[in-house]
XYZ file of N, CA, C and O in Angstrom:
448
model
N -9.851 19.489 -16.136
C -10.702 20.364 -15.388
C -9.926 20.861 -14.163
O -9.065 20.178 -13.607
N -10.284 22.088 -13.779
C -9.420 22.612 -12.548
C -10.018 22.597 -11.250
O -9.802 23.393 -10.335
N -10.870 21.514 -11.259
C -11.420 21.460 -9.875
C -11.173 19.990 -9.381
O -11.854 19.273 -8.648
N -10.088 19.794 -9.962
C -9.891 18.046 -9.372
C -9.006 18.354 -8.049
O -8.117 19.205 -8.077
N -9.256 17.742 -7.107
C -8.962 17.383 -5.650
C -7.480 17.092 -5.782
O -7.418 16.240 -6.669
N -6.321 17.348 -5.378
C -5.280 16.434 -5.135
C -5.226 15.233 -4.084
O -5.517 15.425 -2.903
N -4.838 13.985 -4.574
C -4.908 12.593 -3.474
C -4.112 13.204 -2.133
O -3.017 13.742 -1.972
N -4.749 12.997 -1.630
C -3.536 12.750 -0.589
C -3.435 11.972 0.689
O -4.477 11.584 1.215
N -2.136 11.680 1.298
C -1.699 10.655 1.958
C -1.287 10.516 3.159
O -0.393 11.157 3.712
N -1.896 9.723 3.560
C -1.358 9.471 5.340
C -1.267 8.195 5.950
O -2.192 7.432 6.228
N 0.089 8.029 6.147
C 1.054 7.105 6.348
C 1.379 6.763 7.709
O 2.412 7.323 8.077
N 0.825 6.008 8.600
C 1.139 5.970 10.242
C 1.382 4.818 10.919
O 0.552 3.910 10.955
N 2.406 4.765 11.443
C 2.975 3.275 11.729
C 2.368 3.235 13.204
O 2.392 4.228 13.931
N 1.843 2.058 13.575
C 1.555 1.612 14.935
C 1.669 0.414 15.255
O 1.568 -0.516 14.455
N 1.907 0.294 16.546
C 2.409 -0.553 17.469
C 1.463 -1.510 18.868
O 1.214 -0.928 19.923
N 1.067 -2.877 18.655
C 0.242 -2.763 19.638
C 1.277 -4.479 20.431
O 1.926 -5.412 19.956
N 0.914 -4.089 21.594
C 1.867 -5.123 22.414
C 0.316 -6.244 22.903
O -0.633 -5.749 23.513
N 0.343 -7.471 22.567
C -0.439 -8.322 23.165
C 0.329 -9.639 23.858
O 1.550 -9.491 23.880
N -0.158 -10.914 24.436
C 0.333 -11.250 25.714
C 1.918 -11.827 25.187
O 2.805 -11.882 26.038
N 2.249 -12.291 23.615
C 3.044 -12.807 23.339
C 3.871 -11.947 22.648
O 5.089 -11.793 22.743
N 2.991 -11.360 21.881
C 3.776 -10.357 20.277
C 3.968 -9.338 20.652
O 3.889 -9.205 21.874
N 4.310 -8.125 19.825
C 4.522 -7.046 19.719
C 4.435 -6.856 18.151
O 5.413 -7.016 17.420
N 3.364 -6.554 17.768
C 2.711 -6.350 16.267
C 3.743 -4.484 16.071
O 4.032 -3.563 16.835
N 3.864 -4.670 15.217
C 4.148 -3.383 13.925
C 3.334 -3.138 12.876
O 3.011 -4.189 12.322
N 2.830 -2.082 12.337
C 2.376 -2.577 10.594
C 1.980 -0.857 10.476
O 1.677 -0.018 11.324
N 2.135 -0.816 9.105
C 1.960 0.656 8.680
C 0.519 0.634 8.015
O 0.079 -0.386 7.485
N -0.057 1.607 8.067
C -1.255 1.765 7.866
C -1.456 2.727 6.884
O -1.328 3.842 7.391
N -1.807 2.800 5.278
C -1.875 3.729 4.384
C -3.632 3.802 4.147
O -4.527 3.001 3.877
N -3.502 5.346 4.439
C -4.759 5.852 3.657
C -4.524 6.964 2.554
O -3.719 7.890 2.654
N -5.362 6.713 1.491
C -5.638 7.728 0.504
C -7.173 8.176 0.501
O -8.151 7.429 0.545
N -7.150 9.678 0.434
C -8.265 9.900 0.015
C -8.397 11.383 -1.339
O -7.920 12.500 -1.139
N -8.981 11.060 -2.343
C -8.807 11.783 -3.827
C -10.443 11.854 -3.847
O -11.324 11.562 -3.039
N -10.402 12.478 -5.399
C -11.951 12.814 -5.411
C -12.627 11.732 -5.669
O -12.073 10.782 -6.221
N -13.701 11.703 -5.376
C -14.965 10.322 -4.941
C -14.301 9.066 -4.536
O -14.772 7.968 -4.834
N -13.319 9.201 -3.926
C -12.645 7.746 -3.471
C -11.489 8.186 -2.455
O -10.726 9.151 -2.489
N -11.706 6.585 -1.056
C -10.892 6.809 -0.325
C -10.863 5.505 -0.018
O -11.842 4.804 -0.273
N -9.571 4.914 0.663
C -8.992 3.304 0.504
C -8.327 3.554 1.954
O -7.828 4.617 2.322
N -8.415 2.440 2.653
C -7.727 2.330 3.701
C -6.735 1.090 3.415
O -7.375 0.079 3.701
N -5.314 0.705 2.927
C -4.247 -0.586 3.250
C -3.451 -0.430 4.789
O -2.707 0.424 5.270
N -3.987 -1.643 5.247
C -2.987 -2.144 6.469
C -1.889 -2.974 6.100
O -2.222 -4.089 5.697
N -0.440 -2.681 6.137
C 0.181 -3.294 5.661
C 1.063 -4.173 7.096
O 2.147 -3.830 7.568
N 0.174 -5.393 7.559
C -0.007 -5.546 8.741
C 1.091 -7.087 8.505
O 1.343 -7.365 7.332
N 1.640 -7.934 9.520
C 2.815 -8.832 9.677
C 2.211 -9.965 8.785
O 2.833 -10.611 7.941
N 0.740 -10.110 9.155
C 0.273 -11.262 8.109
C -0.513 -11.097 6.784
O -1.116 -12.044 6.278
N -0.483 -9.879 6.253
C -0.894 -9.883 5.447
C 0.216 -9.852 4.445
O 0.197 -10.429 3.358
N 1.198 -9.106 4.930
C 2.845 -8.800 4.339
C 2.901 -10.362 4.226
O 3.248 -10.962 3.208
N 2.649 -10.740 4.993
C 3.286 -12.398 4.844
C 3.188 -13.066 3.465
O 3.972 -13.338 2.557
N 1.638 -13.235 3.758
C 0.352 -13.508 2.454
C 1.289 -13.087 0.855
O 1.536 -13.858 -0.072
N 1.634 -11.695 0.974
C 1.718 -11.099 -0.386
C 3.024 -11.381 -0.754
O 3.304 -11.421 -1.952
N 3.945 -11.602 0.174
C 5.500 -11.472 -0.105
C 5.741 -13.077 -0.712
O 6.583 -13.397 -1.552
N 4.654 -14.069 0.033
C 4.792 -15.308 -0.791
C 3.793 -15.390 -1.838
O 4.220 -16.221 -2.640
N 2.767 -14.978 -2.197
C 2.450 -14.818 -3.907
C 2.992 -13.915 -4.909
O 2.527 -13.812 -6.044
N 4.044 -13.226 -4.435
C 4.871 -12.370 -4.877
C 6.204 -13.635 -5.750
O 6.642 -13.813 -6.886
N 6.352 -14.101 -4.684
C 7.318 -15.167 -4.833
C 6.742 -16.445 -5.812
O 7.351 -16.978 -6.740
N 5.507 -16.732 -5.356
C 5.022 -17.912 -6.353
C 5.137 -17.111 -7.418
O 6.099 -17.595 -8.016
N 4.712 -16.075 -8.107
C 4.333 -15.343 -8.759
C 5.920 -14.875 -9.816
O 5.859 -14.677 -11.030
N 7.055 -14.794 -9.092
C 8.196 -14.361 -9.738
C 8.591 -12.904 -9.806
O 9.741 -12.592 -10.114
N 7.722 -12.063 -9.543
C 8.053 -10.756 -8.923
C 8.542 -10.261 -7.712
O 8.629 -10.821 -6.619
N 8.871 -9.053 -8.082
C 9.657 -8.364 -7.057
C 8.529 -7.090 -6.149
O 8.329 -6.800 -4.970
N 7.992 -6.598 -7.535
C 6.892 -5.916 -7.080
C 5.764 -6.614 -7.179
O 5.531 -7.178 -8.248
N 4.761 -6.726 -5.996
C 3.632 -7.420 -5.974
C 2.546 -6.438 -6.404
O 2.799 -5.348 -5.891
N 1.621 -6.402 -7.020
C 0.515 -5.417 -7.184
C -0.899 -6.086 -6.339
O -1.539 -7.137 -6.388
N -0.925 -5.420 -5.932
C -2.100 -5.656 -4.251
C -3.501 -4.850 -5.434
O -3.776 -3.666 -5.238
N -4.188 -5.574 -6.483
C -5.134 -5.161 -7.335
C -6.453 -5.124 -5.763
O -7.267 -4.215 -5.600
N -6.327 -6.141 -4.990
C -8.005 -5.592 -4.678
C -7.681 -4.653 -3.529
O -8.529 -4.486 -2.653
N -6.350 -3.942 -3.466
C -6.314 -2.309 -2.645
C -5.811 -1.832 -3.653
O -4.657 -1.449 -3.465
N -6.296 -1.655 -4.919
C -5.959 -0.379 -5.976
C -7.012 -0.234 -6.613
O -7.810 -1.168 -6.693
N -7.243 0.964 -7.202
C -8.141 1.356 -7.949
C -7.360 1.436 -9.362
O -6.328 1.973 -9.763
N -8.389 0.619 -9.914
C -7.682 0.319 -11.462
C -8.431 0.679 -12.629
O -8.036 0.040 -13.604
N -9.732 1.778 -12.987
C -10.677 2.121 -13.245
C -10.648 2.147 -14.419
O -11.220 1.315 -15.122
N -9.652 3.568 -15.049
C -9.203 3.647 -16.272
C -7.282 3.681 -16.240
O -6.463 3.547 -15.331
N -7.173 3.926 -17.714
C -6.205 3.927 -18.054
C -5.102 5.208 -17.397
O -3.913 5.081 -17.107
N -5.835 6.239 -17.310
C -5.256 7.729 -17.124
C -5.590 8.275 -15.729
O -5.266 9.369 -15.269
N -6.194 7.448 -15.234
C -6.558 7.564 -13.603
C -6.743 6.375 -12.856
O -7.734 5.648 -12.915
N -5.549 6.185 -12.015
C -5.278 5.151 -11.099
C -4.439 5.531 -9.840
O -3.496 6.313 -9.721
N -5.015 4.812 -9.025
C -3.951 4.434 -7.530
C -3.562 2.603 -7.287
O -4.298 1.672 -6.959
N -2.450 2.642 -7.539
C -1.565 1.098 -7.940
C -1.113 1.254 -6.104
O -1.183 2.329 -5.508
N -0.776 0.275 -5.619
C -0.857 -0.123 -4.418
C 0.123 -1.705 -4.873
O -0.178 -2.616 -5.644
N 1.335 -1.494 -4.022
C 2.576 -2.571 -4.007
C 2.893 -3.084 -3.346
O 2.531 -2.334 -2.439
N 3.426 -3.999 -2.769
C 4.167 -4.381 -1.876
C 5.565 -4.721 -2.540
O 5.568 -5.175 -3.684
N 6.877 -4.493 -1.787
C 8.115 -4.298 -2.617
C 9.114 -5.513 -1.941
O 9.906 -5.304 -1.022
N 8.908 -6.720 -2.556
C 9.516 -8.022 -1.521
C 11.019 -7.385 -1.421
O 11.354 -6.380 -2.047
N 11.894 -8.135 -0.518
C 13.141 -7.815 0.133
C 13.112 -7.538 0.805
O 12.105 -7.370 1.493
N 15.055 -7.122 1.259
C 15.157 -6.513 2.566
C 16.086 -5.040 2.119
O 17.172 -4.895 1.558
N 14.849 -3.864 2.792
C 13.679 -3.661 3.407
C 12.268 -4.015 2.914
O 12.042 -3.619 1.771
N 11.360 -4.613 3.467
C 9.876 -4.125 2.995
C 9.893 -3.378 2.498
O 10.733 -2.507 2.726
N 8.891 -3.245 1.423
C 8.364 -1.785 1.180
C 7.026 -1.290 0.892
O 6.896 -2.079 -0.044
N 6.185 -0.812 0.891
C 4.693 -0.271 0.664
C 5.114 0.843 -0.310
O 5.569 1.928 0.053
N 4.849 0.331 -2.034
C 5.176 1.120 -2.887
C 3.468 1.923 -3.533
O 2.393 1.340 -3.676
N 3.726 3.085 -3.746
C 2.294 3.778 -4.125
C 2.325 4.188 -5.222
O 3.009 5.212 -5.213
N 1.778 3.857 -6.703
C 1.926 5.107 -7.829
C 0.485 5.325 -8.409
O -0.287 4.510 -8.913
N 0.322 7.038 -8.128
C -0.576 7.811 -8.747
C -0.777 8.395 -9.613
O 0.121 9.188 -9.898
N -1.786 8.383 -10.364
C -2.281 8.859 -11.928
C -3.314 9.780 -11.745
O -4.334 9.278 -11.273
N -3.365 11.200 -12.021
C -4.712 11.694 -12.167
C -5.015 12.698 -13.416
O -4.480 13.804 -13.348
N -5.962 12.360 -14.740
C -6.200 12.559 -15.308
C -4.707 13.336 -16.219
O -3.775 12.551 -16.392
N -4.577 14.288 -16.574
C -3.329 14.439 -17.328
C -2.140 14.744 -16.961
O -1.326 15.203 -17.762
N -1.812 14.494 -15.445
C -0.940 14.478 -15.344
C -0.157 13.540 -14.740
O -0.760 12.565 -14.291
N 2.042 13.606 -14.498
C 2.301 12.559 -14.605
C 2.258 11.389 -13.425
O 2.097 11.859 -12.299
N 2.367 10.046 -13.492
C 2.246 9.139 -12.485
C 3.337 10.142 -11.042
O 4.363 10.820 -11.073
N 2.591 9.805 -10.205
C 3.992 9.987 -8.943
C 3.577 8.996 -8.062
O 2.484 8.663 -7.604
N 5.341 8.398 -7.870
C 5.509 6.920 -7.298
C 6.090 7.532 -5.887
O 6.642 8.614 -5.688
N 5.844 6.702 -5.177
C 6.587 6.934 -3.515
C 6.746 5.546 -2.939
O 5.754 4.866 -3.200
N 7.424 5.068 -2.425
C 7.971 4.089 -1.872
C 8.180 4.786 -0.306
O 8.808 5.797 0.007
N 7.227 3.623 0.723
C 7.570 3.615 2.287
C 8.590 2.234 3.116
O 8.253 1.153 2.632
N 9.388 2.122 3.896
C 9.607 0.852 4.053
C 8.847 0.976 5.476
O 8.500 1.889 6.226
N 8.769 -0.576 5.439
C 7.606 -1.340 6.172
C 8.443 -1.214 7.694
O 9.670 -1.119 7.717
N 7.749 -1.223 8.738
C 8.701 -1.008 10.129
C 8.877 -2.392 10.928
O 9.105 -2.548 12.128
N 8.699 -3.390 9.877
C 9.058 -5.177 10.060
C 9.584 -5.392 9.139
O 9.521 -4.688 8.131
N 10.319 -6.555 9.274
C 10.923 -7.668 8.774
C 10.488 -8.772 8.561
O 10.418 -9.379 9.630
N 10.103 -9.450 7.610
C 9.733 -11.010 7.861
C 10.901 -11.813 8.269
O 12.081 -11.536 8.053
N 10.257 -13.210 9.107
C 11.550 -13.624 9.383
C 11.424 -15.111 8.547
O 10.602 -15.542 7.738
N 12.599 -15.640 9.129
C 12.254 -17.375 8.316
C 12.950 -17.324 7.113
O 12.933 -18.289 6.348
């Protein structure tokens, strides 16, 4: 149909200084037709995923409860990309046409 919406994306890194830290974390929103997702890809949540990534044996983590996984031919997959660099990997599906993947790197490092 020719009235489908294109997704689209906005990607904004911020910075907040509190009495000890100095937090980083990129912040992805999508919004497509009848659906919009906010991922914070924030120091502890990166944390969280990069070690069930690891229990897990992957490289790419798939972050299922920030993706929409509905059908087969329409999806937004939502990643996290362990290593060095981070990465916040995105791949989109909409109805017949093809996936497009984008890869962001993360503006942290884990340390340890």
């Amino acid at each position: 149909m020719g009235s489908e919406r294109p997704v689209r994306w906005q990607f904004t890194r911020h910075k907040c200084n509190s009495l000890h830290r100095t937090w980083q974390w990129l912040q992805a929103r999508h919004t497509g037709l009848l659906m919009g997702n906010t991922i914070n890809y924030e120091p502890l949540h990166v944390e969280r995923w990069a070690y069930q990534a690891g229990k897990a044996g992957v490289a790419e983590y798939l972050l299922q409860d920030h993706s929409w996984l509905v059908h087969e031919d329409q999806y937004v997959k939502n990643y996290l990309v362990a290593g060095s660099p981070l990465k916040a990997k995105v791949e989109v599906k909409t109805g017949s046409s093809k996936s497009v993947v984008k890869e962001y790197v993360l503006p942290f490092e884990m340390g340890g």
